[in-house]
PDB file of C-alpha atoms and ligand atoms in Angstrom:
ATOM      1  CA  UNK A   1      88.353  94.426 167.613  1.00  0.00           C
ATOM      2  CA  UNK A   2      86.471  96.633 164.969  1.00  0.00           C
ATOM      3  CA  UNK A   3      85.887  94.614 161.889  1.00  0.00           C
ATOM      4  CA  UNK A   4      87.723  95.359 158.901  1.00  0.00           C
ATOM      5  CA  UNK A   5      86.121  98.040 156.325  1.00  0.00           C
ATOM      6  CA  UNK A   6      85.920  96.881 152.553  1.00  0.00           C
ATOM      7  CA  UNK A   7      84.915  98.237 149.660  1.00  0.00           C
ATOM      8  CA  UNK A   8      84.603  96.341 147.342  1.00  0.00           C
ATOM      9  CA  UNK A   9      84.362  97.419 143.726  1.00  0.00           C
ATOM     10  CA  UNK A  10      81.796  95.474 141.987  1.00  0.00           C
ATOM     11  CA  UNK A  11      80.284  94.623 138.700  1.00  0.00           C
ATOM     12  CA  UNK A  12      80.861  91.091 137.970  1.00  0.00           C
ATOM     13  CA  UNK A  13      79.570  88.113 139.581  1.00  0.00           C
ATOM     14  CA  UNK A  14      82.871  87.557 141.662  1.00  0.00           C
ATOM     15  CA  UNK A  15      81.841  90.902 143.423  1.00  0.00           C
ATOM     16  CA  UNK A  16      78.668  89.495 144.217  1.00  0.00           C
ATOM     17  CA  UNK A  17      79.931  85.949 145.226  1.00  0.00           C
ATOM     18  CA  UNK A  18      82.675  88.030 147.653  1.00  0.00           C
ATOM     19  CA  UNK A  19      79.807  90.156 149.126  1.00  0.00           C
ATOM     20  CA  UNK A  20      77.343  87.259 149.605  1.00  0.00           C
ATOM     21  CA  UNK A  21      81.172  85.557 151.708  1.00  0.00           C
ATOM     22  CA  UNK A  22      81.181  88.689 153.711  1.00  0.00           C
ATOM     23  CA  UNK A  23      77.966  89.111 154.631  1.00  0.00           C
ATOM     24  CA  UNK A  24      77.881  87.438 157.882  1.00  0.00           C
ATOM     25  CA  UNK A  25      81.634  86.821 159.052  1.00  0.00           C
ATOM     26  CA  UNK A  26      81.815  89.242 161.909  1.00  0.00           C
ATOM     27  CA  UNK A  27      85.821  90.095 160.501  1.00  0.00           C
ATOM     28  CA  UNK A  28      85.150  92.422 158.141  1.00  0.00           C
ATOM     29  CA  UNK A  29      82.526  95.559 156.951  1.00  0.00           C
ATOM     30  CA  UNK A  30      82.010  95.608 153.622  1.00  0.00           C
ATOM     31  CA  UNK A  31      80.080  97.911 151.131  1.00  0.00           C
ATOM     32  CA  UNK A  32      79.730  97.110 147.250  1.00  0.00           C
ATOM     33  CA  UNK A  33      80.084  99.905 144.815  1.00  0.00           C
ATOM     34  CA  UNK A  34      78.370  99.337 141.480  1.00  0.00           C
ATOM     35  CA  UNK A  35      78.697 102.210 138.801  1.00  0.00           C
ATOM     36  CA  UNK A  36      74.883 101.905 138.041  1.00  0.00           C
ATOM     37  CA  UNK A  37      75.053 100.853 134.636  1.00  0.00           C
ATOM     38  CA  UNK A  38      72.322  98.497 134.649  1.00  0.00           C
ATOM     39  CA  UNK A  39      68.838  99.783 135.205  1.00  0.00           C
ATOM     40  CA  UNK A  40      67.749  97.011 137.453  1.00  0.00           C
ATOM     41  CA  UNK A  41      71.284  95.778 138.726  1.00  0.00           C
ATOM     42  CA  UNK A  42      71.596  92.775 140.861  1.00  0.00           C
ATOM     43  CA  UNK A  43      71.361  94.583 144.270  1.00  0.00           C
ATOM     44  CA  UNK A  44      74.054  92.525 146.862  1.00  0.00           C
ATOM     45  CA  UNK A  45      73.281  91.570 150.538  1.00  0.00           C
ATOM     46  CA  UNK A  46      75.241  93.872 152.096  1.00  0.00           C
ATOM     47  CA  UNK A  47      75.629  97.558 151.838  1.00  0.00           C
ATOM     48  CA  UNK A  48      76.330  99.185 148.863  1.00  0.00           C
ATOM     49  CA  UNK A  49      76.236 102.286 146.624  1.00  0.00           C
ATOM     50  CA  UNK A  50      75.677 102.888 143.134  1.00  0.00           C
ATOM     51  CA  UNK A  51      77.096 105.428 141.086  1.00  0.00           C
ATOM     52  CA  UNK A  52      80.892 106.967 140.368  1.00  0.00           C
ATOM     53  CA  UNK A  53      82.555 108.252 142.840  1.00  0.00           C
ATOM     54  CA  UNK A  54      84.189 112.059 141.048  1.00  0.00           C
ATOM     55  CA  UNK A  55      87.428 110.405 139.174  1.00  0.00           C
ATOM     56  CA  UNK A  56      90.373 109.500 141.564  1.00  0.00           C
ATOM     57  CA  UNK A  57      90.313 112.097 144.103  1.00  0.00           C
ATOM     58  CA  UNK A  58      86.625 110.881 144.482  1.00  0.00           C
ATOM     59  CA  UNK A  59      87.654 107.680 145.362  1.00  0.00           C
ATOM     60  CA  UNK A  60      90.376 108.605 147.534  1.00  0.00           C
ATOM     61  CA  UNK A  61      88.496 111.153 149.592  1.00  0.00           C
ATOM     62  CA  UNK A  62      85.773 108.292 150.075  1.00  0.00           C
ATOM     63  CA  UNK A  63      88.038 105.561 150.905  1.00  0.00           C
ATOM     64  CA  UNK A  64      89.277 108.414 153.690  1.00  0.00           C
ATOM     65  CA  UNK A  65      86.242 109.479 154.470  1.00  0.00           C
ATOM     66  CA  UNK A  66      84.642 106.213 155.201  1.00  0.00           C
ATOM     67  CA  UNK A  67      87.941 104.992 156.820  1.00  0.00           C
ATOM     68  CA  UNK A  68      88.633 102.074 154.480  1.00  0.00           C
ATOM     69  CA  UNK A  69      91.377  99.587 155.202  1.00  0.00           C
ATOM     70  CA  UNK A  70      90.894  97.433 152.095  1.00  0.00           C
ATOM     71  CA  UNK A  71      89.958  97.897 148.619  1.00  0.00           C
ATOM     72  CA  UNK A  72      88.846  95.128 146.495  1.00  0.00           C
ATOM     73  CA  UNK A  73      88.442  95.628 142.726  1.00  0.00           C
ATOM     74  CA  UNK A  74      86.674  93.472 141.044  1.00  0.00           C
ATOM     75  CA  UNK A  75      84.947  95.173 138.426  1.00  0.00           C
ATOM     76  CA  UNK A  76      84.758  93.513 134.793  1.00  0.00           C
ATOM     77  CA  UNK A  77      88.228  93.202 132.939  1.00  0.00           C
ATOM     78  CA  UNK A  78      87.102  95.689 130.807  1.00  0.00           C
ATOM     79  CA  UNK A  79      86.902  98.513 133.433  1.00  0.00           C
ATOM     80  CA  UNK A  80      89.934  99.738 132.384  1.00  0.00           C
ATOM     81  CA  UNK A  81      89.341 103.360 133.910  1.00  0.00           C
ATOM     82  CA  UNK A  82      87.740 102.204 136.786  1.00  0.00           C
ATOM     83  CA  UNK A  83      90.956  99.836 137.900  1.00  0.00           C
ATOM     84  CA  UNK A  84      93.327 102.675 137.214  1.00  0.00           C
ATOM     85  CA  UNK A  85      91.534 104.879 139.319  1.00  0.00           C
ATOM     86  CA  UNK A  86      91.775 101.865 142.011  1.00  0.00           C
ATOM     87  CA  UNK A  87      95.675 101.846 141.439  1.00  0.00           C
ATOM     88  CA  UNK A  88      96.157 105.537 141.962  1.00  0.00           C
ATOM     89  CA  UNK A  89      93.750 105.930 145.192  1.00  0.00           C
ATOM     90  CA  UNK A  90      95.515 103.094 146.861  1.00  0.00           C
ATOM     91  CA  UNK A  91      98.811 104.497 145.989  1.00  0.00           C
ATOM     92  CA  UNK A  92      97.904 108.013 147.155  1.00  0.00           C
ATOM     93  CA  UNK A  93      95.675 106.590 150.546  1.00  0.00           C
ATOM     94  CA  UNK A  94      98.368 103.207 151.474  1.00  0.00           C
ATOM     95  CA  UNK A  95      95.333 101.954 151.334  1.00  0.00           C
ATOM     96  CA  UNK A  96      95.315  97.806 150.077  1.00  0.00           C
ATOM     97  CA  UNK A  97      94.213  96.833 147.238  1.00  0.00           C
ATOM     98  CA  UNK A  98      93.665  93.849 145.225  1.00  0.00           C
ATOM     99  CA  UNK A  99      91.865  92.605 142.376  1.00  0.00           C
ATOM    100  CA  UNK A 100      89.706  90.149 141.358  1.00  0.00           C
ATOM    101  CA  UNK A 101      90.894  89.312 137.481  1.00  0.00           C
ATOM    102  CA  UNK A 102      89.027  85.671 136.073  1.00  0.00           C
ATOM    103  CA  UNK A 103      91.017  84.111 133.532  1.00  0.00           C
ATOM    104  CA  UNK A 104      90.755  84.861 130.311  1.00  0.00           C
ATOM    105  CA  UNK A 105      88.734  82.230 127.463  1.00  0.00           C
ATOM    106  CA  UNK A 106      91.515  80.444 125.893  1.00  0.00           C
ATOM    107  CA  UNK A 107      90.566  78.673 122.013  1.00  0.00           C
ATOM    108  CA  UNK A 108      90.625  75.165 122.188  1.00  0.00           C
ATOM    109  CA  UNK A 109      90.289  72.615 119.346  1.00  0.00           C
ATOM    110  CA  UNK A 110      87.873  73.771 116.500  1.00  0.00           C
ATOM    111  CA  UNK A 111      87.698  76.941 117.554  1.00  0.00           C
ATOM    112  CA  UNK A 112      87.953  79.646 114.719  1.00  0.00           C
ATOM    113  CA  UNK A 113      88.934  82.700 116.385  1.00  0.00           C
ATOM    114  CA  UNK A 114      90.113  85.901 115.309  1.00  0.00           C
ATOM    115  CA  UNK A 115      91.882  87.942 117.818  1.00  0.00           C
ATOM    116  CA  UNK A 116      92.065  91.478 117.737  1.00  0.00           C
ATOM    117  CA  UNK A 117      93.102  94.252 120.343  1.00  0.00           C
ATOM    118  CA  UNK A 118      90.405  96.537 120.260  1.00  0.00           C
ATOM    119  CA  UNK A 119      86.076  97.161 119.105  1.00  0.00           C
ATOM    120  CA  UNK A 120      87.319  99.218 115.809  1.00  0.00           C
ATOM    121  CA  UNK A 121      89.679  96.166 115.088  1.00  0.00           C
ATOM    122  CA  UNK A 122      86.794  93.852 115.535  1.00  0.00           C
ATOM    123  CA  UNK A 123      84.270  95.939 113.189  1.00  0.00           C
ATOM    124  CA  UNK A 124      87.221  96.202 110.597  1.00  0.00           C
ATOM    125  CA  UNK A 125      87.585  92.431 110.788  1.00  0.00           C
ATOM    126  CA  UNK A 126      83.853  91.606 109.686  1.00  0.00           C
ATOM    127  CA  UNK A 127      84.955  93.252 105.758  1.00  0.00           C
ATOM    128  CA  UNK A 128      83.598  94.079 102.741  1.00  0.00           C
ATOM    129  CA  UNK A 129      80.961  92.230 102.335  1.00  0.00           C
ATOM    130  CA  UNK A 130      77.518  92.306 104.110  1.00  0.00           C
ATOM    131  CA  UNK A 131      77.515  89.631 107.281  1.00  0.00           C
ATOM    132  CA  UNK A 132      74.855  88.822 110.105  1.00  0.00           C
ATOM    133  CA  UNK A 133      76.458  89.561 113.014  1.00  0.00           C
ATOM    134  CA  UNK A 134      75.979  88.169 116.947  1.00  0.00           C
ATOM    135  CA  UNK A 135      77.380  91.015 118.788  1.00  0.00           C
ATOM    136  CA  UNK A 136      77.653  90.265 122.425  1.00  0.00           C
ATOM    137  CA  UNK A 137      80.281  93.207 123.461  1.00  0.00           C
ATOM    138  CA  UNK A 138      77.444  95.460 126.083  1.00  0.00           C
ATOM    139  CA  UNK A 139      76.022  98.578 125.002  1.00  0.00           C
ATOM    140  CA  UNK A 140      78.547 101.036 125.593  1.00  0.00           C
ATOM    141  CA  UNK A 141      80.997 100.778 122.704  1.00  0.00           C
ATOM    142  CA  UNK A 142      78.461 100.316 119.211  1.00  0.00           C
ATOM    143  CA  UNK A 143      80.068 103.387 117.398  1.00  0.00           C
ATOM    144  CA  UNK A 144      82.793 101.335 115.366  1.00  0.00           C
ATOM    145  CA  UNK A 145      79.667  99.043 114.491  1.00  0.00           C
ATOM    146  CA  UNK A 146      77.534 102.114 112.816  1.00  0.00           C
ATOM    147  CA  UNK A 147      80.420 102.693 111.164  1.00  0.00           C
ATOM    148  CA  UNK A 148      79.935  99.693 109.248  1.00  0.00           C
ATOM    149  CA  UNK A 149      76.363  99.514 108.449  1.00  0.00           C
ATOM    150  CA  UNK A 150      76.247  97.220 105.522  1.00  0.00           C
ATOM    151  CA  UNK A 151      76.255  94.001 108.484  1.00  0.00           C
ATOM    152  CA  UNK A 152      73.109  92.883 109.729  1.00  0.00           C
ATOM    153  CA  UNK A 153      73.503  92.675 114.067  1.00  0.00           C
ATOM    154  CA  UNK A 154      71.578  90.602 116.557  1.00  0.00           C
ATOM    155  CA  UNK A 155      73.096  93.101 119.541  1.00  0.00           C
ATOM    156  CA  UNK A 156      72.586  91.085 123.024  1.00  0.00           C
ATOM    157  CA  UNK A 157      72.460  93.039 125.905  1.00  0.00           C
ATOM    158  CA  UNK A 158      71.637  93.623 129.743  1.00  0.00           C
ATOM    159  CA  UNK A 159      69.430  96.882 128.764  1.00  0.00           C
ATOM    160  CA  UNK A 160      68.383  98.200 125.278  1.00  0.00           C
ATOM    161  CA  UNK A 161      71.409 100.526 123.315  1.00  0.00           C
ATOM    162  CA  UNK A 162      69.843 103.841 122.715  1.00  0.00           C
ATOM    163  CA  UNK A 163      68.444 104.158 119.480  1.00  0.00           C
ATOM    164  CA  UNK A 164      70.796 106.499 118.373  1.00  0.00           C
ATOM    165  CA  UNK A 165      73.523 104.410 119.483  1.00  0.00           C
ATOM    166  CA  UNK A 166      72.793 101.208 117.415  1.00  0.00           C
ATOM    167  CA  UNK A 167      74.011 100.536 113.925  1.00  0.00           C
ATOM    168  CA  UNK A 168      71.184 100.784 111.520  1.00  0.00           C
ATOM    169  CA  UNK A 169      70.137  96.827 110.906  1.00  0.00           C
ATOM    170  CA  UNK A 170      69.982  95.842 113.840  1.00  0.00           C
ATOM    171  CA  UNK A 171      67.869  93.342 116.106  1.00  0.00           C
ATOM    172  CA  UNK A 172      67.880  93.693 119.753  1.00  0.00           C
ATOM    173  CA  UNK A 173      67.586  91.051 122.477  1.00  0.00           C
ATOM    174  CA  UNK A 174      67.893  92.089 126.211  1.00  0.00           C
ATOM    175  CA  UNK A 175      68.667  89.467 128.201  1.00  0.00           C
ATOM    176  CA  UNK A 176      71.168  88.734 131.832  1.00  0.00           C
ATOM    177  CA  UNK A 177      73.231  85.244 132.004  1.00  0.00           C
ATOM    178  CA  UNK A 178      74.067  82.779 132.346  1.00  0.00           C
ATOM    179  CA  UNK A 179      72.867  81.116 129.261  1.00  0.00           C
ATOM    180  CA  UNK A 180      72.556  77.617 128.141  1.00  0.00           C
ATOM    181  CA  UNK A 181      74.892  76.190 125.255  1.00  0.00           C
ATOM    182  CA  UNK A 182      71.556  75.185 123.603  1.00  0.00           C
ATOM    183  CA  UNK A 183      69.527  77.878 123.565  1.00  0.00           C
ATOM    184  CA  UNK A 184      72.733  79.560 122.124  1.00  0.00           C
ATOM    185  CA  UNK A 185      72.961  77.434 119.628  1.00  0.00           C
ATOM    186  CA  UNK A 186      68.982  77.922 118.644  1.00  0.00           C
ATOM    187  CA  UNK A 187      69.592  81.554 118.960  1.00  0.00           C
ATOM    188  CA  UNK A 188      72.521  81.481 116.385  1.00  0.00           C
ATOM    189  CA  UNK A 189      70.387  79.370 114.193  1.00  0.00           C
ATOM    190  CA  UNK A 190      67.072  81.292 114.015  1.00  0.00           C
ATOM    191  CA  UNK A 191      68.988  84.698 113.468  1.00  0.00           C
ATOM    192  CA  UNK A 192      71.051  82.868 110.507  1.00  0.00           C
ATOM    193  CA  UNK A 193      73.978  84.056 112.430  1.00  0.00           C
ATOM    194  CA  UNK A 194      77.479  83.669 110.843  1.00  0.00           C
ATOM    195  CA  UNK A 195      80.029  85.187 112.694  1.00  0.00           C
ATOM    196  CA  UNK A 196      80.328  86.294 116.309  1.00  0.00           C
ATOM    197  CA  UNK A 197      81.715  89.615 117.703  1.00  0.00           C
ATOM    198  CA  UNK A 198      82.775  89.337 121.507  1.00  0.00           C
ATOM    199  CA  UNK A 199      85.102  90.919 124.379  1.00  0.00           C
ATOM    200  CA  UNK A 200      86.705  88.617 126.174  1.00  0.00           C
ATOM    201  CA  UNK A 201      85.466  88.763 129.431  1.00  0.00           C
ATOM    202  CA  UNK A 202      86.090  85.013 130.952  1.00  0.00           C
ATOM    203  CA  UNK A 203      83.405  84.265 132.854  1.00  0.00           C
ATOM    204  CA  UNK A 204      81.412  81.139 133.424  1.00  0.00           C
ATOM    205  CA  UNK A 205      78.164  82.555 132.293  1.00  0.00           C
ATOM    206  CA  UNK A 206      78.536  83.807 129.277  1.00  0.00           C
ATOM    207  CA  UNK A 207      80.875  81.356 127.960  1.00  0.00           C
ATOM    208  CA  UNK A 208      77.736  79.309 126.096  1.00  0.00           C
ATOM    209  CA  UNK A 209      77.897  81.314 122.918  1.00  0.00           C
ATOM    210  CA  UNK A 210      81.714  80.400 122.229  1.00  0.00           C
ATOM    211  CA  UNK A 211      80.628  76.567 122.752  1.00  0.00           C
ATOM    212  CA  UNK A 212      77.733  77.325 120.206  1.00  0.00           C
ATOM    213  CA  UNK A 213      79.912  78.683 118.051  1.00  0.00           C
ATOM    214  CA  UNK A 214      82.501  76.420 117.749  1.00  0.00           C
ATOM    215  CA  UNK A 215      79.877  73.313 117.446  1.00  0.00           C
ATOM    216  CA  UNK A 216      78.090  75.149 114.735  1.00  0.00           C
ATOM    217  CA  UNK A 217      81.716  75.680 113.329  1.00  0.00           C
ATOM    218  CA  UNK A 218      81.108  79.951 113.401  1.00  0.00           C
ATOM    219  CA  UNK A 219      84.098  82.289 113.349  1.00  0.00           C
ATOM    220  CA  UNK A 220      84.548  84.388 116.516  1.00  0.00           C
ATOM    221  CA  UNK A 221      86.317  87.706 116.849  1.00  0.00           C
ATOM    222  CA  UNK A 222      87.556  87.958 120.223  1.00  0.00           C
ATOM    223  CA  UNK A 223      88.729  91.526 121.490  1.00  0.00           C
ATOM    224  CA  UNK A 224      91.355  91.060 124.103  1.00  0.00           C
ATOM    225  CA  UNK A 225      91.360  92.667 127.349  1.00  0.00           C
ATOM    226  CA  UNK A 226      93.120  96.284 127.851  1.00  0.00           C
ATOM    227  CA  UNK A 227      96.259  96.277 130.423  1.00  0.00           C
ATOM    228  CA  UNK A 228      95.936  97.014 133.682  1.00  0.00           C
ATOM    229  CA  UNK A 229      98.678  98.425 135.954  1.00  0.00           C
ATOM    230  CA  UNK A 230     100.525  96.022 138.187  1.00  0.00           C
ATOM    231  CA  UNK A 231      99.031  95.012 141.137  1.00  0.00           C
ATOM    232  CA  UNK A 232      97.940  92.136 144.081  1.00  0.00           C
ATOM    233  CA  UNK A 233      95.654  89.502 141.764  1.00  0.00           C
ATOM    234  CA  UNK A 234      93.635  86.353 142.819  1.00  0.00           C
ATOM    235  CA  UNK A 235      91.428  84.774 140.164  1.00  0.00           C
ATOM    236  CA  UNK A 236      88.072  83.841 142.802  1.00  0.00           C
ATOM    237  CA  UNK A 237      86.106  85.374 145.332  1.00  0.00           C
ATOM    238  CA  UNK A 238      87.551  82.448 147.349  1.00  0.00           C
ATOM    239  CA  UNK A 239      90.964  83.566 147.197  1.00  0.00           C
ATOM    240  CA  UNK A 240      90.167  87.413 147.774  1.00  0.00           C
ATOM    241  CA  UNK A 241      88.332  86.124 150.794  1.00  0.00           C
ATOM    242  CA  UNK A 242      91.763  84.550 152.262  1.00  0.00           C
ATOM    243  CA  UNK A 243      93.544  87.740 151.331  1.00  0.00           C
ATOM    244  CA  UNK A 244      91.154  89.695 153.324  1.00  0.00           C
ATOM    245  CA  UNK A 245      91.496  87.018 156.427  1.00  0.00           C
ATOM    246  CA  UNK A 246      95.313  87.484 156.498  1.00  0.00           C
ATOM    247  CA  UNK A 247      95.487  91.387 155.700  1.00  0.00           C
ATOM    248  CA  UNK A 248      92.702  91.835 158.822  1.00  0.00           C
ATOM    249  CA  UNK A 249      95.104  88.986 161.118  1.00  0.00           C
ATOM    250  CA  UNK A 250      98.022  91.350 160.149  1.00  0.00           C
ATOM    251  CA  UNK A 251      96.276  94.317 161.444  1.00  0.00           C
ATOM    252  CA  UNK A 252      94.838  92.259 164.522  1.00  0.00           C
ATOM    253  CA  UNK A 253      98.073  91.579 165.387  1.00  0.00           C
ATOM    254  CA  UNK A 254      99.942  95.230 164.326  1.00  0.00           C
ATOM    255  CA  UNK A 255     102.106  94.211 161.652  1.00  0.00           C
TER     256      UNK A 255
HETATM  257  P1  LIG B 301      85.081 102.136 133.399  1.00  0.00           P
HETATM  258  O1  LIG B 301      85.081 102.683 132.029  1.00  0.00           O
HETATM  259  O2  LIG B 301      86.320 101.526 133.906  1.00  0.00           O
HETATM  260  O3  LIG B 301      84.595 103.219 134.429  1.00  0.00           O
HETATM  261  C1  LIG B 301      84.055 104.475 134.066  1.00  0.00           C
HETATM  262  C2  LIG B 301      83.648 105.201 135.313  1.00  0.00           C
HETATM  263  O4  LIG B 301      82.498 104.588 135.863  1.00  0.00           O
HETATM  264  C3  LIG B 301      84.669 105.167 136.426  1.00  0.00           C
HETATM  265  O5  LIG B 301      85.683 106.136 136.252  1.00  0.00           O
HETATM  266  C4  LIG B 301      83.801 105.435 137.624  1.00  0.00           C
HETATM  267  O6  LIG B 301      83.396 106.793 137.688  1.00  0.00           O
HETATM  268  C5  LIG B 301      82.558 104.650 137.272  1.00  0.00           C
HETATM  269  N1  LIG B 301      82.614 103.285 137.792  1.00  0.00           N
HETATM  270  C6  LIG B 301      82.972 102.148 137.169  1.00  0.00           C
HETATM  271  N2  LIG B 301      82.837 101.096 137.951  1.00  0.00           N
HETATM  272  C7  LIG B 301      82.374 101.563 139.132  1.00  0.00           C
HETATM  273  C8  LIG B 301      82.025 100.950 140.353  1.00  0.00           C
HETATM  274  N3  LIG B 301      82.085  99.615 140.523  1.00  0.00           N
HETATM  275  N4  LIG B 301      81.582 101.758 141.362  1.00  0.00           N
HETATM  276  C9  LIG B 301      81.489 103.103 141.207  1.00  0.00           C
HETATM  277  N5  LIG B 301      81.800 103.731 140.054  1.00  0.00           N
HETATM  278  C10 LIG B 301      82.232 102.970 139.036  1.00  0.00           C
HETATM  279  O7  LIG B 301      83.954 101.036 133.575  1.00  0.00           O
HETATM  280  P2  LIG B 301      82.656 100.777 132.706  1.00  0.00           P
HETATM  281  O8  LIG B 301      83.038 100.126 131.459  1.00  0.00           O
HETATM  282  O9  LIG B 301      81.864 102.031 132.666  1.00  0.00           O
HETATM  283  O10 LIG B 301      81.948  99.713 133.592  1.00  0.00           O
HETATM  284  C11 LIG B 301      81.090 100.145 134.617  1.00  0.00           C
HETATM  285  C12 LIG B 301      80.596  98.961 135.440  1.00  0.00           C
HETATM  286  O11 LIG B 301      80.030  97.954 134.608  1.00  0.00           O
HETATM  287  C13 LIG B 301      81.687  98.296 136.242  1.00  0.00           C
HETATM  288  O12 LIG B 301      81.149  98.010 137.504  1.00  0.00           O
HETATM  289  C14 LIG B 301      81.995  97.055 135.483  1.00  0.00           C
HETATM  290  O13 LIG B 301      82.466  96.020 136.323  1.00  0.00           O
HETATM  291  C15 LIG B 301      80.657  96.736 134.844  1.00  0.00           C
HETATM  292  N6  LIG B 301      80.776  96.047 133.569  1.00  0.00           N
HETATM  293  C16 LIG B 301      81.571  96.575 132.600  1.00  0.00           C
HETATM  294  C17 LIG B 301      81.677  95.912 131.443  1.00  0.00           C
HETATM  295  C18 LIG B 301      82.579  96.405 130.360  1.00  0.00           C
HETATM  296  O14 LIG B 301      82.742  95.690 129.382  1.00  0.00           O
HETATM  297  N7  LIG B 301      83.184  97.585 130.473  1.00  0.00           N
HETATM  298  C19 LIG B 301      80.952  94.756 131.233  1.00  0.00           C
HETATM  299  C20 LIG B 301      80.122  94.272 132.238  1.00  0.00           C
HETATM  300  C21 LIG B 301      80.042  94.937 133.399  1.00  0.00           C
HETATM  301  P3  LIG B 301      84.173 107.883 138.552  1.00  0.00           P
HETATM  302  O15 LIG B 301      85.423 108.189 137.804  1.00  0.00           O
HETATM  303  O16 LIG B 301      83.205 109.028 138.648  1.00  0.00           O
HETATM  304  O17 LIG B 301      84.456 107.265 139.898  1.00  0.00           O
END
């Protein structure tokens, strides 16, 4: 039986936990995708590729081309573009997909958060009045943020923002998770921090900052996830792994 060809969309640590599952189970043939963001990304055990693939008929002619019978997307809940154009290849190819969506941060007692549905939202919601700002949101969406240059930012990031793409007064600290609630905490203090500017993303390694925050009783804006189409969902690596067990049983046995 020819093992079962995945591609797996990756991006986020449940990609890489998924890949590092696949690597050696004789069932399947996976290959990661990463969209080569990073400049020294993570690289995964198994193959991969790096870069986009040309928009939706891109993907599709790839997932033809290189005969794929299961598409995993796990990319950040914040790929917005990047899941749609899963939705609409697998509709067009019949090919199946499902994706990889960790739950979302949920506040809990003395937490001081401030939702809000989108990055101009969030640099609206930090006023008038001149603030020092953690900003912990990537490096691809600053522009609401130079539009309100009165704030001081401490901008936290996998790779330096372009010069030209960073609000005027700002500090910049390049650094990968998972971090530690303390050195969060120390971080907050020595940058006199005072309010906290985040997406939220969910996962386990970057949740730290919000525990900082809420013991150093710190307001956080939160900007909530954008929709994604309906589709097949599993929170884990763990469960995508079963998924891909039955969906390569149902094909073993030609249902
Ligand atoms: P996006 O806006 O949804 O995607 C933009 C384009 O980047 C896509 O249309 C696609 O190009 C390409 N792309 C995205 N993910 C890809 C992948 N895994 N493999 C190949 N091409 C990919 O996504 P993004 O915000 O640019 O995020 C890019 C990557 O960074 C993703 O892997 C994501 O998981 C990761 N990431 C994103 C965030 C975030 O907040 N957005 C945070 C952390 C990590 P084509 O149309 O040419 O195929």
């Amino acid at each position: 039986m020819n093992p079962l060809r995945v591609l797996i969309l990756g991006g986020t640590s449940e990609a890489s936990t998924l890949a590092r599952a696949l690597r050696d189970d004789a069932r399947f043939a996976p290959t990661l995708s990463l969209a080569g963001r990073t400049l020294a990304p993570v690289l995964p055990p198994i193959p991969y590729r790096i870069g986009g693939f040309g928009g939706i008929a891109g993907l599709v002619d790839y997932l033809r081309g290189e005969a794929i019978a299961a598409l995993i997307d796990a990319t950040h809940p914040f790929a917005a573009q990047m899941t749609r154009h899963a939705h609409e290849a697998s509709a067009e190819t019949a090919v199946k997909l499902l994706r990889i969506d960790r739950p979302a941060w949920t506040p809990g007692p003395g937490d001081r958060w401030l939702g809000v549905a989108s990055m101009a939202q969030a640099a609206a919601a930090l006023g008038a009045a001149p603030r020092r700002v953690f900003l912990t949101i990537g490096q691809q969406e600053l522009a609401p943020f130079r539009a309100a240059p009165w704030h001081h930012y401490v901008i936290r990031s996998v790779d330096p923002p372009p010069p030209d793409a960073r609000p005027p007064d700002a500090d910049i600290i390049t650094a990968r998770g998972p971090f530690a609630v303390a050195d969060e905490q120390a971080l907050m203090l020595a940058h006199r921090i005072e309010i906290v500017v985040t997406k939220n993303a969910g996962a386990a390694a970057t949740i730290a900052k919000l525990e900082a925050a809420r013991a150093l009783g710190l307001p956080v804006v939160m900007v909530a996830r954008p929709p994604a189409p309906p589709m097949p969902t599993v929170a884990t690596a763990a469960a995508a792994l079963d998924w891909l067990a039955a969906h390569a049983a149902a094909i073993r046995r030609g249902v």
